[in-house]
Amino acid sequence: TNIDASQGLFTSIVFNYPFVPGDRPTAVARNITMLRGFFASAVKSLEPEGKVFLTSKEYWLRRFKPEELASNV
C-alpha cells in the first residue's frame, strides 16, 4: 500500500481496496492498518488539490469508514 512518490506528485490516485481476510478481530485490525498506511502514503504523493478514489464493496466502505481514517492522517 505504499506509493512511490519518486515519479513526482499525482493529481489523483485510484485504489481498488482489497479486503484482508482473517478471523474477525484480526481482519478488522489488518484492514484498518492497511488503509491507514495507504492514506499516509497517498497524502505524501498527492499534489495540493489531489484526490484519492477508493473502490470497494459498499459493505467494506461502511464497515471501515475510510473517510474517517483518511482525515486522521
PDB file of N, CA and C in Angstrom:
ATOM      1  N   THR A   1       0.807  -1.200   0.000  1.00  0.00           N
ATOM      2  CA  THR A   1       0.000   0.000   0.000  1.00  0.00           C
ATOM      3  C   THR A   1       0.847   1.261   0.000  1.00  0.00           C
ATOM      4  N   ASN A   2       2.135   1.143  -0.203  1.00  0.00           N
ATOM      5  CA  ASN A   2       2.998   2.319  -0.263  1.00  0.00           C
ATOM      6  C   ASN A   2       3.098   2.807  -1.698  1.00  0.00           C
ATOM      7  N   ILE A   3       3.017   4.107  -1.868  1.00  0.00           N
ATOM      8  CA  ILE A   3       3.069   4.723  -3.185  1.00  0.00           C
ATOM      9  C   ILE A   3       4.454   5.328  -3.371  1.00  0.00           C
ATOM     10  N   ASP A   4       5.062   5.035  -4.502  1.00  0.00           N
ATOM     11  CA  ASP A   4       6.397   5.546  -4.816  1.00  0.00           C
ATOM     12  C   ASP A   4       6.273   6.959  -5.374  1.00  0.00           C
ATOM     13  N   ALA A   5       6.578   7.941  -4.570  1.00  0.00           N
ATOM     14  CA  ALA A   5       6.467   9.342  -4.985  1.00  0.00           C
ATOM     15  C   ALA A   5       7.682   9.803  -5.774  1.00  0.00           C
ATOM     16  N   SER A   6       8.627   8.922  -6.035  1.00  0.00           N
ATOM     17  CA  SER A   6       9.822   9.331  -6.777  1.00  0.00           C
ATOM     18  C   SER A   6       9.491   9.711  -8.224  1.00  0.00           C
ATOM     19  N   GLN A   7       8.324   9.327  -8.704  1.00  0.00           N
ATOM     20  CA  GLN A   7       7.890   9.677 -10.053  1.00  0.00           C
ATOM     21  C   GLN A   7       7.286  11.080 -10.101  1.00  0.00           C
ATOM     22  N   GLY A   8       7.148  11.707  -8.955  1.00  0.00           N
ATOM     23  CA  GLY A   8       6.530  13.024  -8.873  1.00  0.00           C
ATOM     24  C   GLY A   8       5.198  12.921  -8.158  1.00  0.00           C
ATOM     25  N   LEU A   9       4.533  14.051  -8.016  1.00  0.00           N
ATOM     26  CA  LEU A   9       3.246  14.069  -7.329  1.00  0.00           C
ATOM     27  C   LEU A   9       2.119  13.789  -8.316  1.00  0.00           C
ATOM     28  N   PHE A  10       1.048  13.236  -7.790  1.00  0.00           N
ATOM     29  CA  PHE A  10      -0.088  12.839  -8.610  1.00  0.00           C
ATOM     30  C   PHE A  10      -1.276  13.766  -8.380  1.00  0.00           C
ATOM     31  N   THR A  11      -2.083  13.942  -9.419  1.00  0.00           N
ATOM     32  CA  THR A  11      -3.323  14.705  -9.270  1.00  0.00           C
ATOM     33  C   THR A  11      -4.432  13.813  -8.725  1.00  0.00           C
ATOM     34  N   SER A  12      -4.319  12.520  -8.978  1.00  0.00           N
ATOM     35  CA  SER A  12      -5.301  11.575  -8.436  1.00  0.00           C
ATOM     36  C   SER A  12      -4.652  10.207  -8.282  1.00  0.00           C
ATOM     37  N   ILE A  13      -5.177   9.472  -7.309  1.00  0.00           N
ATOM     38  CA  ILE A  13      -4.730   8.103  -7.053  1.00  0.00           C
ATOM     39  C   ILE A  13      -5.986   7.254  -6.938  1.00  0.00           C
ATOM     40  N   VAL A  14      -6.021   6.149  -7.671  1.00  0.00           N
ATOM     41  CA  VAL A  14      -7.142   5.222  -7.612  1.00  0.00           C
ATOM     42  C   VAL A  14      -6.660   3.973  -6.893  1.00  0.00           C
ATOM     43  N   PHE A  15      -7.380   3.582  -5.858  1.00  0.00           N
ATOM     44  CA  PHE A  15      -7.004   2.415  -5.053  1.00  0.00           C
ATOM     45  C   PHE A  15      -8.185   1.457  -5.005  1.00  0.00           C
ATOM     46  N   ASN A  16      -8.009   0.277  -5.586  1.00  0.00           N
ATOM     47  CA  ASN A  16      -9.023  -0.772  -5.519  1.00  0.00           C
ATOM     48  C   ASN A  16      -8.757  -1.540  -4.235  1.00  0.00           C
ATOM     49  N   TYR A  17      -9.476  -1.157  -3.202  1.00  0.00           N
ATOM     50  CA  TYR A  17      -9.257  -1.666  -1.856  1.00  0.00           C
ATOM     51  C   TYR A  17      -9.490  -3.180  -1.775  1.00  0.00           C
ATOM     52  N   PRO A  18      -8.436  -3.940  -1.463  1.00  0.00           N
ATOM     53  CA  PRO A  18      -8.587  -5.378  -1.296  1.00  0.00           C
ATOM     54  C   PRO A  18      -8.874  -5.702   0.169  1.00  0.00           C
ATOM     55  N   PHE A  19      -9.875  -6.477   0.432  1.00  0.00           N
ATOM     56  CA  PHE A  19     -10.173  -6.890   1.801  1.00  0.00           C
ATOM     57  C   PHE A  19      -9.115  -7.875   2.258  1.00  0.00           C
ATOM     58  N   VAL A  20      -8.560  -7.661   3.442  1.00  0.00           N
ATOM     59  CA  VAL A  20      -7.575  -8.568   4.020  1.00  0.00           C
ATOM     60  C   VAL A  20      -8.329  -9.548   4.917  1.00  0.00           C
ATOM     61  N   PRO A  21      -8.341 -10.847   4.570  1.00  0.00           N
ATOM     62  CA  PRO A  21      -9.140 -11.813   5.331  1.00  0.00           C
ATOM     63  C   PRO A  21      -8.491 -12.210   6.653  1.00  0.00           C
ATOM     64  N   GLY A  22      -9.253 -12.908   7.454  1.00  0.00           N
ATOM     65  CA  GLY A  22      -8.791 -13.421   8.740  1.00  0.00           C
ATOM     66  C   GLY A  22      -9.975 -13.523   9.680  1.00  0.00           C
ATOM     67  N   ASP A  23      -9.724 -14.040  10.881  1.00  0.00           N
ATOM     68  CA  ASP A  23     -10.820 -14.056  11.852  1.00  0.00           C
ATOM     69  C   ASP A  23     -11.210 -12.609  12.139  1.00  0.00           C
ATOM     70  N   ARG A  24     -12.387 -12.383  12.639  1.00  0.00           N
ATOM     71  CA  ARG A  24     -12.938 -11.024  12.737  1.00  0.00           C
ATOM     72  C   ARG A  24     -12.007 -10.000  13.402  1.00  0.00           C
ATOM     73  N   PRO A  25     -11.519 -10.228  14.609  1.00  0.00           N
ATOM     74  CA  PRO A  25     -10.658  -9.195  15.218  1.00  0.00           C
ATOM     75  C   PRO A  25      -9.373  -8.959  14.431  1.00  0.00           C
ATOM     76  N   THR A  26      -8.786 -10.024  13.925  1.00  0.00           N
ATOM     77  CA  THR A  26      -7.549  -9.905  13.154  1.00  0.00           C
ATOM     78  C   THR A  26      -7.805  -9.180  11.841  1.00  0.00           C
ATOM     79  N   ALA A  27      -8.877  -9.541  11.145  1.00  0.00           N
ATOM     80  CA  ALA A  27      -9.207  -8.917   9.864  1.00  0.00           C
ATOM     81  C   ALA A  27      -9.488  -7.431  10.029  1.00  0.00           C
ATOM     82  N   VAL A  28     -10.227  -7.070  11.057  1.00  0.00           N
ATOM     83  CA  VAL A  28     -10.524  -5.659  11.300  1.00  0.00           C
ATOM     84  C   VAL A  28      -9.226  -4.888  11.509  1.00  0.00           C
ATOM     85  N   ALA A  29      -8.363  -5.376  12.367  1.00  0.00           N
ATOM     86  CA  ALA A  29      -7.090  -4.698  12.644  1.00  0.00           C
ATOM     87  C   ALA A  29      -6.232  -4.599  11.391  1.00  0.00           C
ATOM     88  N   ARG A  30      -6.133  -5.674  10.632  1.00  0.00           N
ATOM     89  CA  ARG A  30      -5.302  -5.667   9.422  1.00  0.00           C
ATOM     90  C   ARG A  30      -5.830  -4.684   8.382  1.00  0.00           C
ATOM     91  N   ASN A  31      -7.145  -4.657   8.203  1.00  0.00           N
ATOM     92  CA  ASN A  31      -7.732  -3.762   7.210  1.00  0.00           C
ATOM     93  C   ASN A  31      -7.569  -2.301   7.604  1.00  0.00           C
ATOM     94  N   ILE A  32      -7.766  -2.000   8.858  1.00  0.00           N
ATOM     95  CA  ILE A  32      -7.591  -0.624   9.321  1.00  0.00           C
ATOM     96  C   ILE A  32      -6.134  -0.210   9.186  1.00  0.00           C
ATOM     97  N   THR A  33      -5.207  -1.088   9.536  1.00  0.00           N
ATOM     98  CA  THR A  33      -3.777  -0.804   9.395  1.00  0.00           C
ATOM     99  C   THR A  33      -3.422  -0.566   7.929  1.00  0.00           C
ATOM    100  N   MET A  34      -3.944  -1.397   7.037  1.00  0.00           N
ATOM    101  CA  MET A  34      -3.656  -1.243   5.621  1.00  0.00           C
ATOM    102  C   MET A  34      -4.186   0.088   5.101  1.00  0.00           C
ATOM    103  N   LEU A  35      -5.423   0.429   5.447  1.00  0.00           N
ATOM    104  CA  LEU A  35      -5.999   1.681   4.972  1.00  0.00           C
ATOM    105  C   LEU A  35      -5.252   2.891   5.527  1.00  0.00           C
ATOM    106  N   ARG A  36      -4.904   2.863   6.794  1.00  0.00           N
ATOM    107  CA  ARG A  36      -4.140   3.976   7.372  1.00  0.00           C
ATOM    108  C   ARG A  36      -2.795   4.132   6.670  1.00  0.00           C
ATOM    109  N   GLY A  37      -2.132   3.011   6.421  1.00  0.00           N
ATOM    110  CA  GLY A  37      -0.849   3.054   5.713  1.00  0.00           C
ATOM    111  C   GLY A  37      -0.993   3.602   4.305  1.00  0.00           C
ATOM    112  N   PHE A  38      -2.051   3.180   3.626  1.00  0.00           N
ATOM    113  CA  PHE A  38      -2.287   3.688   2.274  1.00  0.00           C
ATOM    114  C   PHE A  38      -2.505   5.197   2.298  1.00  0.00           C
ATOM    115  N   PHE A  39      -3.368   5.671   3.181  1.00  0.00           N
ATOM    116  CA  PHE A  39      -3.657   7.105   3.230  1.00  0.00           C
ATOM    117  C   PHE A  39      -2.424   7.915   3.625  1.00  0.00           C
ATOM    118  N   ALA A  40      -1.625   7.406   4.544  1.00  0.00           N
ATOM    119  CA  ALA A  40      -0.391   8.103   4.933  1.00  0.00           C
ATOM    120  C   ALA A  40       0.565   8.203   3.747  1.00  0.00           C
ATOM    121  N   SER A  41       0.626   7.163   2.947  1.00  0.00           N
ATOM    122  CA  SER A  41       1.469   7.168   1.761  1.00  0.00           C
ATOM    123  C   SER A  41       0.882   8.074   0.679  1.00  0.00           C
ATOM    124  N   ALA A  42      -0.424   8.024   0.508  1.00  0.00           N
ATOM    125  CA  ALA A  42      -1.088   8.812  -0.535  1.00  0.00           C
ATOM    126  C   ALA A  42      -0.946  10.307  -0.295  1.00  0.00           C
ATOM    127  N   VAL A  43      -1.090  10.735   0.944  1.00  0.00           N
ATOM    128  CA  VAL A  43      -1.035  12.168   1.231  1.00  0.00           C
ATOM    129  C   VAL A  43       0.333  12.758   0.877  1.00  0.00           C
ATOM    130  N   LYS A  44       1.367  11.968   0.952  1.00  0.00           N
ATOM    131  CA  LYS A  44       2.719  12.420   0.604  1.00  0.00           C
ATOM    132  C   LYS A  44       2.939  12.425  -0.909  1.00  0.00           C
ATOM    133  N   SER A  45       2.040  11.751  -1.637  1.00  0.00           N
ATOM    134  CA  SER A  45       2.227  11.563  -3.071  1.00  0.00           C
ATOM    135  C   SER A  45       1.262  12.383  -3.918  1.00  0.00           C
ATOM    136  N   LEU A  46       0.402  13.165  -3.274  1.00  0.00           N
ATOM    137  CA  LEU A  46      -0.599  13.947  -3.998  1.00  0.00           C
ATOM    138  C   LEU A  46      -0.202  15.414  -4.117  1.00  0.00           C
ATOM    139  N   GLU A  47      -0.598  16.006  -5.231  1.00  0.00           N
ATOM    140  CA  GLU A  47      -0.486  17.449  -5.368  1.00  0.00           C
ATOM    141  C   GLU A  47      -1.444  18.093  -4.366  1.00  0.00           C
ATOM    142  N   PRO A  48      -1.273  19.365  -4.043  1.00  0.00           N
ATOM    143  CA  PRO A  48      -2.103  20.005  -3.020  1.00  0.00           C
ATOM    144  C   PRO A  48      -3.619  19.804  -3.201  1.00  0.00           C
ATOM    145  N   GLU A  49      -4.112  19.849  -4.400  1.00  0.00           N
ATOM    146  CA  GLU A  49      -5.553  19.665  -4.634  1.00  0.00           C
ATOM    147  C   GLU A  49      -5.866  18.256  -5.141  1.00  0.00           C
ATOM    148  N   GLY A  50      -4.932  17.327  -4.953  1.00  0.00           N
ATOM    149  CA  GLY A  50      -5.104  15.963  -5.442  1.00  0.00           C
ATOM    150  C   GLY A  50      -6.218  15.216  -4.722  1.00  0.00           C
ATOM    151  N   LYS A  51      -6.691  14.157  -5.361  1.00  0.00           N
ATOM    152  CA  LYS A  51      -7.794  13.368  -4.815  1.00  0.00           C
ATOM    153  C   LYS A  51      -7.459  11.882  -4.831  1.00  0.00           C
ATOM    154  N   VAL A  52      -8.046  11.176  -3.874  1.00  0.00           N
ATOM    155  CA  VAL A  52      -7.937   9.717  -3.811  1.00  0.00           C
ATOM    156  C   VAL A  52      -9.314   9.150  -4.128  1.00  0.00           C
ATOM    157  N   PHE A  53      -9.330   8.168  -5.013  1.00  0.00           N
ATOM    158  CA  PHE A  53     -10.555   7.453  -5.337  1.00  0.00           C
ATOM    159  C   PHE A  53     -10.388   6.026  -4.832  1.00  0.00           C
ATOM    160  N   LEU A  54     -11.272   5.614  -3.953  1.00  0.00           N
ATOM    161  CA  LEU A  54     -11.197   4.300  -3.322  1.00  0.00           C
ATOM    162  C   LEU A  54     -12.391   3.479  -3.787  1.00  0.00           C
ATOM    163  N   THR A  55     -12.122   2.303  -4.320  1.00  0.00           N
ATOM    164  CA  THR A  55     -13.205   1.426  -4.733  1.00  0.00           C
ATOM    165  C   THR A  55     -13.222   0.185  -3.863  1.00  0.00           C
ATOM    166  N   SER A  56     -14.411  -0.278  -3.559  1.00  0.00           N
ATOM    167  CA  SER A  56     -14.581  -1.490  -2.763  1.00  0.00           C
ATOM    168  C   SER A  56     -16.059  -1.821  -2.720  1.00  0.00           C
ATOM    169  N   LYS A  57     -16.363  -2.937  -2.106  1.00  0.00           N
ATOM    170  CA  LYS A  57     -17.761  -3.264  -1.874  1.00  0.00           C
ATOM    171  C   LYS A  57     -18.334  -2.283  -0.863  1.00  0.00           C
ATOM    172  N   GLU A  58     -19.569  -1.917  -1.048  1.00  0.00           N
ATOM    173  CA  GLU A  58     -20.211  -0.944  -0.172  1.00  0.00           C
ATOM    174  C   GLU A  58     -20.129  -1.363   1.291  1.00  0.00           C
ATOM    175  N   TYR A  59     -20.245  -2.653   1.568  1.00  0.00           N
ATOM    176  CA  TYR A  59     -20.184  -3.137   2.954  1.00  0.00           C
ATOM    177  C   TYR A  59     -18.866  -2.738   3.615  1.00  0.00           C
ATOM    178  N   TRP A  60     -17.749  -2.940   2.907  1.00  0.00           N
ATOM    179  CA  TRP A  60     -16.437  -2.635   3.497  1.00  0.00           C
ATOM    180  C   TRP A  60     -16.253  -1.140   3.674  1.00  0.00           C
ATOM    181  N   LEU A  61     -16.798  -0.360   2.756  1.00  0.00           N
ATOM    182  CA  LEU A  61     -16.696   1.090   2.894  1.00  0.00           C
ATOM    183  C   LEU A  61     -17.467   1.578   4.113  1.00  0.00           C
ATOM    184  N   ARG A  62     -18.623   0.982   4.379  1.00  0.00           N
ATOM    185  CA  ARG A  62     -19.378   1.347   5.586  1.00  0.00           C
ATOM    186  C   ARG A  62     -18.684   0.824   6.832  1.00  0.00           C
ATOM    187  N   ARG A  63     -18.139  -0.363   6.762  1.00  0.00           N
ATOM    188  CA  ARG A  63     -17.535  -1.028   7.924  1.00  0.00           C
ATOM    189  C   ARG A  63     -16.263  -0.320   8.407  1.00  0.00           C
ATOM    190  N   PHE A  64     -15.390   0.036   7.476  1.00  0.00           N
ATOM    191  CA  PHE A  64     -14.086   0.575   7.853  1.00  0.00           C
ATOM    192  C   PHE A  64     -14.012   2.098   7.777  1.00  0.00           C
ATOM    193  N   LYS A  65     -15.037   2.746   7.285  1.00  0.00           N
ATOM    194  CA  LYS A  65     -15.140   4.215   7.264  1.00  0.00           C
ATOM    195  C   LYS A  65     -13.843   4.884   6.811  1.00  0.00           C
ATOM    196  N   PRO A  66     -13.468   4.671   5.540  1.00  0.00           N
ATOM    197  CA  PRO A  66     -12.195   5.216   5.056  1.00  0.00           C
ATOM    198  C   PRO A  66     -12.096   6.736   5.159  1.00  0.00           C
ATOM    199  N   GLU A  67     -13.210   7.460   5.069  1.00  0.00           N
ATOM    200  CA  GLU A  67     -13.147   8.926   5.182  1.00  0.00           C
ATOM    201  C   GLU A  67     -12.607   9.330   6.549  1.00  0.00           C
ATOM    202  N   GLU A  68     -13.035   8.629   7.577  1.00  0.00           N
ATOM    203  CA  GLU A  68     -12.547   8.929   8.930  1.00  0.00           C
ATOM    204  C   GLU A  68     -11.071   8.582   9.073  1.00  0.00           C
ATOM    205  N   LEU A  69     -10.686   7.430   8.524  1.00  0.00           N
ATOM    206  CA  LEU A  69      -9.276   7.034   8.596  1.00  0.00           C
ATOM    207  C   LEU A  69      -8.395   8.031   7.870  1.00  0.00           C
ATOM    208  N   ALA A  70      -8.852   8.501   6.712  1.00  0.00           N
ATOM    209  CA  ALA A  70      -8.065   9.453   5.914  1.00  0.00           C
ATOM    210  C   ALA A  70      -7.954  10.796   6.611  1.00  0.00           C
ATOM    211  N   SER A  71      -8.989  11.205   7.320  1.00  0.00           N
ATOM    212  CA  SER A  71      -8.957  12.513   7.951  1.00  0.00           C
ATOM    213  C   SER A  71      -8.012  12.546   9.158  1.00  0.00           C
ATOM    214  N   ASN A  72      -7.600  11.396   9.647  1.00  0.00           N
ATOM    215  CA  ASN A  72      -6.691  11.319  10.791  1.00  0.00           C
ATOM    216  C   ASN A  72      -5.236  11.175  10.389  1.00  0.00           C
ATOM    217  N   VAL A  73      -4.940  11.324   9.100  1.00  0.00           N
ATOM    218  CA  VAL A  73      -3.550  11.169   8.621  1.00  0.00           C
ATOM    219  C   VAL A  73      -2.830  12.484   8.754  1.00  0.00           C
TER     220      VAL A  73
END
